[in-house]
Amino acid sequence: MKTPNRRILRWKIAIQEYRVKMTIVHNSGNIHKNYDGLSRWALANTPDNPAHVPLAAEPQIPIEGINITDIGTEFFQEGRESYEKDNNCHILTSLLDKDCKDTALVNSLDEVWKYFYSEGRFQLFDSIIYHIKKHSCIMKLCSRLLINTILHECHDRIYFGHLSEDRTLAKMKHCAWWSSWRK
């Protein structure tokens, strides 16, 4: 049987994973004095700590879910190239790439785009614009060819069974976004 001190050390190491999300508050009392050590001997977040977590230098986008498709890399390359042809996407790429706060550039966006940009709804990752809404982060499309490809993937593929309009829209809202996608 292991001694209580070793158990408490194991608990301390296990709890270190949650150090950012949780705090331990010491409430002194007569019961459970062996738990007193949890609030007193914090382990430093150093590489010799078994629960060491390096702090992220860049803000991270949480992954809420993963959508897997057999769309090739050409699709994404075509998406990057289509941003150059679309005025709003080109401006947005410039704004997001350098985290630019140029008000003249922001004002040159169309009203809908300006509204979404001011709300922080766009993110640039790997030179692809993503539209963020509540719990989803989906690719922004500009090219009619890419829009038709996504419609084909979400509606006509053998895996989806030629869904109705509502079910296709529900499926599509997790894959891609364009400014007039409901029309």
PDB file of C-alpha atoms in Angstrom:
ATOM      1  CA  MET A   1       0.000   0.000   0.000  1.00  0.00           C
ATOM      2  CA  LYS A   2       1.320   3.413  -0.930  1.00  0.00           C
ATOM      3  CA  THR A   3       1.678   6.149   1.626  1.00  0.00           C
ATOM      4  CA  PRO A   4      -0.759   9.088   1.537  1.00  0.00           C
ATOM      5  CA  ASN A   5       2.072  11.476   0.666  1.00  0.00           C
ATOM      6  CA  ARG A   6       2.742   9.625  -2.585  1.00  0.00           C
ATOM      7  CA  ARG A   7      -0.965   9.652  -3.418  1.00  0.00           C
ATOM      8  CA  ILE A   8      -1.171  13.366  -2.819  1.00  0.00           C
ATOM      9  CA  LEU A   9       1.865  13.877  -5.056  1.00  0.00           C
ATOM     10  CA  ARG A  10       0.136  11.879  -7.814  1.00  0.00           C
ATOM     11  CA  TRP A  11      -2.990  13.986  -7.369  1.00  0.00           C
ATOM     12  CA  LYS A  12      -0.939  17.167  -7.555  1.00  0.00           C
ATOM     13  CA  ILE A  13       0.653  16.027 -10.802  1.00  0.00           C
ATOM     14  CA  ALA A  14      -2.732  15.032 -12.250  1.00  0.00           C
ATOM     15  CA  ILE A  15      -4.306  18.335 -11.240  1.00  0.00           C
ATOM     16  CA  GLN A  16      -1.486  20.343 -12.876  1.00  0.00           C
ATOM     17  CA  GLU A  17      -3.120  19.707 -16.278  1.00  0.00           C
ATOM     18  CA  TYR A  18      -6.040  21.886 -15.210  1.00  0.00           C
ATOM     19  CA  ARG A  19      -4.032  24.695 -13.608  1.00  0.00           C
ATOM     20  CA  VAL A  20      -5.235  27.306 -16.118  1.00  0.00           C
ATOM     21  CA  LYS A  21      -8.897  26.339 -15.822  1.00  0.00           C
ATOM     22  CA  MET A  22      -9.142  25.734 -12.103  1.00  0.00           C
ATOM     23  CA  THR A  23      -7.870  27.126  -8.819  1.00  0.00           C
ATOM     24  CA  ILE A  24      -7.472  25.331  -5.540  1.00  0.00           C
ATOM     25  CA  VAL A  25      -8.523  27.317  -2.494  1.00  0.00           C
ATOM     26  CA  HIS A  26      -7.369  26.278   0.945  1.00  0.00           C
ATOM     27  CA  ASN A  27     -10.106  26.106   3.574  1.00  0.00           C
ATOM     28  CA  SER A  28      -8.548  25.136   6.872  1.00  0.00           C
ATOM     29  CA  GLY A  29     -10.468  22.765   9.072  1.00  0.00           C
ATOM     30  CA  ASN A  30     -10.166  19.709  11.275  1.00  0.00           C
ATOM     31  CA  ILE A  31     -11.352  17.170   8.675  1.00  0.00           C
ATOM     32  CA  HIS A  32      -9.150  15.987   5.778  1.00  0.00           C
ATOM     33  CA  LYS A  33      -5.901  17.557   6.914  1.00  0.00           C
ATOM     34  CA  ASN A  34      -3.974  15.378   4.442  1.00  0.00           C
ATOM     35  CA  TYR A  35      -5.473  17.419   1.551  1.00  0.00           C
ATOM     36  CA  ASP A  36      -3.841  20.512   2.987  1.00  0.00           C
ATOM     37  CA  GLY A  37      -0.769  19.894   0.841  1.00  0.00           C
ATOM     38  CA  LEU A  38      -2.665  20.426  -2.396  1.00  0.00           C
ATOM     39  CA  SER A  39      -3.067  24.115  -1.656  1.00  0.00           C
ATOM     40  CA  ARG A  40       0.498  24.638  -0.439  1.00  0.00           C
ATOM     41  CA  TRP A  41       3.046  22.840  -2.659  1.00  0.00           C
ATOM     42  CA  ALA A  42       2.404  23.963  -6.212  1.00  0.00           C
ATOM     43  CA  LEU A  43       4.750  22.486  -8.801  1.00  0.00           C
ATOM     44  CA  ALA A  44       6.368  24.958 -11.164  1.00  0.00           C
ATOM     45  CA  ASN A  45       5.510  24.722 -14.866  1.00  0.00           C
ATOM     46  CA  THR A  46       9.040  23.707 -15.882  1.00  0.00           C
ATOM     47  CA  PRO A  47      10.225  20.931 -18.217  1.00  0.00           C
ATOM     48  CA  ASP A  48      11.207  18.727 -15.253  1.00  0.00           C
ATOM     49  CA  ASN A  49       7.560  18.730 -14.075  1.00  0.00           C
ATOM     50  CA  PRO A  50       5.761  15.634 -15.490  1.00  0.00           C
ATOM     51  CA  ALA A  51       2.651  17.753 -16.138  1.00  0.00           C
ATOM     52  CA  HIS A  52       4.593  20.542 -17.916  1.00  0.00           C
ATOM     53  CA  VAL A  53       2.570  22.294 -20.607  1.00  0.00           C
ATOM     54  CA  PRO A  54       4.475  24.839 -22.716  1.00  0.00           C
ATOM     55  CA  LEU A  55       2.566  28.086 -23.000  1.00  0.00           C
ATOM     56  CA  ALA A  56       1.363  28.912 -26.506  1.00  0.00           C
ATOM     57  CA  ALA A  57       2.941  31.973 -28.097  1.00  0.00           C
ATOM     58  CA  GLU A  58       0.127  32.437 -30.616  1.00  0.00           C
ATOM     59  CA  PRO A  59      -3.609  32.441 -29.975  1.00  0.00           C
ATOM     60  CA  GLN A  60      -5.065  29.070 -30.796  1.00  0.00           C
ATOM     61  CA  ILE A  61      -8.322  28.287 -32.537  1.00  0.00           C
ATOM     62  CA  PRO A  62     -10.066  25.494 -30.653  1.00  0.00           C
ATOM     63  CA  ILE A  63     -11.020  22.506 -32.766  1.00  0.00           C
ATOM     64  CA  GLU A  64     -14.721  21.916 -32.218  1.00  0.00           C
ATOM     65  CA  GLY A  65     -14.987  19.097 -34.739  1.00  0.00           C
ATOM     66  CA  ILE A  66     -13.273  17.596 -37.727  1.00  0.00           C
ATOM     67  CA  ASN A  67     -14.907  17.242 -41.114  1.00  0.00           C
ATOM     68  CA  ILE A  68     -13.221  14.768 -43.452  1.00  0.00           C
ATOM     69  CA  THR A  69     -13.738  14.834 -47.189  1.00  0.00           C
ATOM     70  CA  ASP A  70     -11.949  13.534 -50.239  1.00  0.00           C
ATOM     71  CA  ILE A  71     -11.518  17.003 -51.731  1.00  0.00           C
ATOM     72  CA  GLY A  72      -7.966  17.314 -53.016  1.00  0.00           C
ATOM     73  CA  THR A  73      -5.394  19.990 -52.331  1.00  0.00           C
ATOM     74  CA  GLU A  74      -6.250  21.525 -55.698  1.00  0.00           C
ATOM     75  CA  PHE A  75      -9.561  22.657 -54.202  1.00  0.00           C
ATOM     76  CA  PHE A  76      -7.802  24.629 -51.488  1.00  0.00           C
ATOM     77  CA  GLN A  77      -5.245  26.036 -53.927  1.00  0.00           C
ATOM     78  CA  GLU A  78      -8.097  27.156 -56.193  1.00  0.00           C
ATOM     79  CA  GLY A  79      -9.669  28.803 -53.135  1.00  0.00           C
ATOM     80  CA  ARG A  80      -6.487  30.755 -52.405  1.00  0.00           C
ATOM     81  CA  GLU A  81      -6.260  31.860 -56.045  1.00  0.00           C
ATOM     82  CA  SER A  82      -9.928  32.909 -56.120  1.00  0.00           C
ATOM     83  CA  TYR A  83      -9.280  35.360 -53.265  1.00  0.00           C
ATOM     84  CA  GLU A  84      -7.075  37.399 -55.613  1.00  0.00           C
ATOM     85  CA  LYS A  85      -9.940  37.778 -58.113  1.00  0.00           C
ATOM     86  CA  ASP A  86     -12.590  38.811 -55.575  1.00  0.00           C
ATOM     87  CA  ASN A  87     -12.191  42.375 -54.268  1.00  0.00           C
ATOM     88  CA  ASN A  88     -13.588  41.746 -50.760  1.00  0.00           C
ATOM     89  CA  CYS A  89     -11.588  38.552 -50.269  1.00  0.00           C
ATOM     90  CA  HIS A  90      -8.405  40.234 -51.474  1.00  0.00           C
ATOM     91  CA  ILE A  91      -8.869  43.136 -49.041  1.00  0.00           C
ATOM     92  CA  LEU A  92      -9.786  40.763 -46.225  1.00  0.00           C
ATOM     93  CA  THR A  93      -6.701  38.627 -46.874  1.00  0.00           C
ATOM     94  CA  SER A  94      -4.538  41.759 -46.665  1.00  0.00           C
ATOM     95  CA  LEU A  95      -6.212  42.841 -43.418  1.00  0.00           C
ATOM     96  CA  LEU A  96      -5.973  39.439 -41.735  1.00  0.00           C
ATOM     97  CA  ASP A  97      -2.505  38.519 -42.991  1.00  0.00           C
ATOM     98  CA  LYS A  98      -0.753  41.402 -41.269  1.00  0.00           C
ATOM     99  CA  ASP A  99      -3.382  42.000 -38.563  1.00  0.00           C
ATOM    100  CA  CYS A 100      -3.733  45.434 -40.139  1.00  0.00           C
ATOM    101  CA  LYS A 101      -5.986  48.116 -38.649  1.00  0.00           C
ATOM    102  CA  ASP A 102      -6.037  50.365 -41.744  1.00  0.00           C
ATOM    103  CA  THR A 103      -9.451  52.054 -41.573  1.00  0.00           C
ATOM    104  CA  ALA A 104      -9.361  53.061 -45.244  1.00  0.00           C
ATOM    105  CA  LEU A 105      -8.873  49.417 -46.201  1.00  0.00           C
ATOM    106  CA  VAL A 106     -11.667  48.314 -43.850  1.00  0.00           C
ATOM    107  CA  ASN A 107     -14.011  50.972 -45.256  1.00  0.00           C
ATOM    108  CA  SER A 108     -13.389  49.724 -48.793  1.00  0.00           C
ATOM    109  CA  LEU A 109     -15.115  46.428 -47.896  1.00  0.00           C
ATOM    110  CA  ASP A 110     -18.785  45.966 -48.775  1.00  0.00           C
ATOM    111  CA  GLU A 111     -21.183  46.626 -45.878  1.00  0.00           C
ATOM    112  CA  VAL A 112     -21.856  42.961 -45.071  1.00  0.00           C
ATOM    113  CA  TRP A 113     -18.147  42.153 -45.120  1.00  0.00           C
ATOM    114  CA  LYS A 114     -17.319  45.217 -43.030  1.00  0.00           C
ATOM    115  CA  TYR A 115     -19.914  44.164 -40.462  1.00  0.00           C
ATOM    116  CA  PHE A 116     -18.550  40.609 -40.215  1.00  0.00           C
ATOM    117  CA  TYR A 117     -14.954  41.883 -40.065  1.00  0.00           C
ATOM    118  CA  SER A 118     -15.784  44.348 -37.280  1.00  0.00           C
ATOM    119  CA  GLU A 119     -17.350  41.498 -35.287  1.00  0.00           C
ATOM    120  CA  GLY A 120     -14.169  39.434 -35.687  1.00  0.00           C
ATOM    121  CA  ARG A 121     -15.886  36.728 -37.715  1.00  0.00           C
ATOM    122  CA  PHE A 122     -12.983  36.088 -40.098  1.00  0.00           C
ATOM    123  CA  GLN A 123      -9.744  34.218 -39.451  1.00  0.00           C
ATOM    124  CA  LEU A 124      -6.870  33.563 -41.863  1.00  0.00           C
ATOM    125  CA  PHE A 125      -5.144  30.195 -41.580  1.00  0.00           C
ATOM    126  CA  ASP A 126      -2.799  28.772 -44.211  1.00  0.00           C
ATOM    127  CA  SER A 127      -3.844  31.620 -46.563  1.00  0.00           C
ATOM    128  CA  ILE A 128      -7.472  30.463 -46.422  1.00  0.00           C
ATOM    129  CA  ILE A 129     -10.190  32.696 -44.989  1.00  0.00           C
ATOM    130  CA  TYR A 130     -12.453  31.052 -42.428  1.00  0.00           C
ATOM    131  CA  HIS A 131     -15.815  32.429 -41.317  1.00  0.00           C
ATOM    132  CA  ILE A 132     -16.434  32.005 -37.583  1.00  0.00           C
ATOM    133  CA  LYS A 133     -19.971  31.754 -36.239  1.00  0.00           C
ATOM    134  CA  LYS A 134     -20.840  30.467 -32.765  1.00  0.00           C
ATOM    135  CA  HIS A 135     -19.333  26.973 -32.672  1.00  0.00           C
ATOM    136  CA  SER A 136     -18.194  26.631 -36.275  1.00  0.00           C
ATOM    137  CA  CYS A 137     -15.238  27.829 -38.281  1.00  0.00           C
ATOM    138  CA  ILE A 138     -15.783  27.191 -41.990  1.00  0.00           C
ATOM    139  CA  MET A 139     -13.965  27.977 -45.211  1.00  0.00           C
ATOM    140  CA  LYS A 140     -14.927  31.119 -47.148  1.00  0.00           C
ATOM    141  CA  LEU A 141     -15.519  30.503 -50.859  1.00  0.00           C
ATOM    142  CA  CYS A 142     -15.453  33.102 -53.660  1.00  0.00           C
ATOM    143  CA  SER A 143     -15.335  31.085 -56.862  1.00  0.00           C
ATOM    144  CA  ARG A 144     -18.534  29.742 -58.454  1.00  0.00           C
ATOM    145  CA  LEU A 145     -16.604  26.570 -59.383  1.00  0.00           C
ATOM    146  CA  LEU A 146     -15.736  25.949 -55.724  1.00  0.00           C
ATOM    147  CA  ILE A 147     -19.299  26.657 -54.622  1.00  0.00           C
ATOM    148  CA  ASN A 148     -20.593  24.114 -57.139  1.00  0.00           C
ATOM    149  CA  THR A 149     -18.011  21.593 -55.902  1.00  0.00           C
ATOM    150  CA  ILE A 150     -19.195  22.001 -52.298  1.00  0.00           C
ATOM    151  CA  LEU A 151     -22.843  21.763 -53.366  1.00  0.00           C
ATOM    152  CA  HIS A 152     -22.003  18.552 -55.212  1.00  0.00           C
ATOM    153  CA  GLU A 153     -20.140  17.181 -52.169  1.00  0.00           C
ATOM    154  CA  CYS A 154     -23.011  17.965 -49.778  1.00  0.00           C
ATOM    155  CA  HIS A 155     -25.934  17.063 -52.042  1.00  0.00           C
ATOM    156  CA  ASP A 156     -25.089  14.738 -54.919  1.00  0.00           C
ATOM    157  CA  ARG A 157     -22.403  12.463 -53.471  1.00  0.00           C
ATOM    158  CA  ILE A 158     -23.282   8.823 -52.940  1.00  0.00           C
ATOM    159  CA  TYR A 159     -22.469   9.171 -49.223  1.00  0.00           C
ATOM    160  CA  PHE A 160     -25.205  11.742 -48.614  1.00  0.00           C
ATOM    161  CA  GLY A 161     -28.056  10.267 -50.646  1.00  0.00           C
ATOM    162  CA  HIS A 162     -29.352  13.325 -52.513  1.00  0.00           C
ATOM    163  CA  LEU A 163     -30.675  15.166 -49.453  1.00  0.00           C
ATOM    164  CA  SER A 164     -33.523  17.677 -49.393  1.00  0.00           C
ATOM    165  CA  GLU A 165     -32.807  21.404 -49.541  1.00  0.00           C
ATOM    166  CA  ASP A 166     -33.014  21.883 -45.765  1.00  0.00           C
ATOM    167  CA  ARG A 167     -30.796  18.903 -45.006  1.00  0.00           C
ATOM    168  CA  THR A 168     -28.297  19.975 -47.664  1.00  0.00           C
ATOM    169  CA  LEU A 169     -28.130  23.470 -46.135  1.00  0.00           C
ATOM    170  CA  ALA A 170     -27.666  21.953 -42.677  1.00  0.00           C
ATOM    171  CA  LYS A 171     -24.828  19.776 -43.998  1.00  0.00           C
ATOM    172  CA  MET A 172     -23.289  22.622 -45.975  1.00  0.00           C
ATOM    173  CA  LYS A 173     -23.217  25.131 -43.123  1.00  0.00           C
ATOM    174  CA  HIS A 174     -20.485  23.004 -41.517  1.00  0.00           C
ATOM    175  CA  CYS A 175     -18.331  22.895 -44.673  1.00  0.00           C
ATOM    176  CA  ALA A 176     -18.234  26.247 -46.441  1.00  0.00           C
ATOM    177  CA  TRP A 177     -19.589  29.791 -46.416  1.00  0.00           C
ATOM    178  CA  TRP A 178     -20.098  32.471 -49.044  1.00  0.00           C
ATOM    179  CA  SER A 179     -21.921  35.772 -48.701  1.00  0.00           C
ATOM    180  CA  SER A 180     -25.152  34.696 -50.453  1.00  0.00           C
ATOM    181  CA  TRP A 181     -25.177  31.011 -49.481  1.00  0.00           C
ATOM    182  CA  ARG A 182     -28.852  30.930 -48.483  1.00  0.00           C
ATOM    183  CA  LYS A 183     -30.053  32.212 -51.878  1.00  0.00           C
TER     184      LYS A 183
END
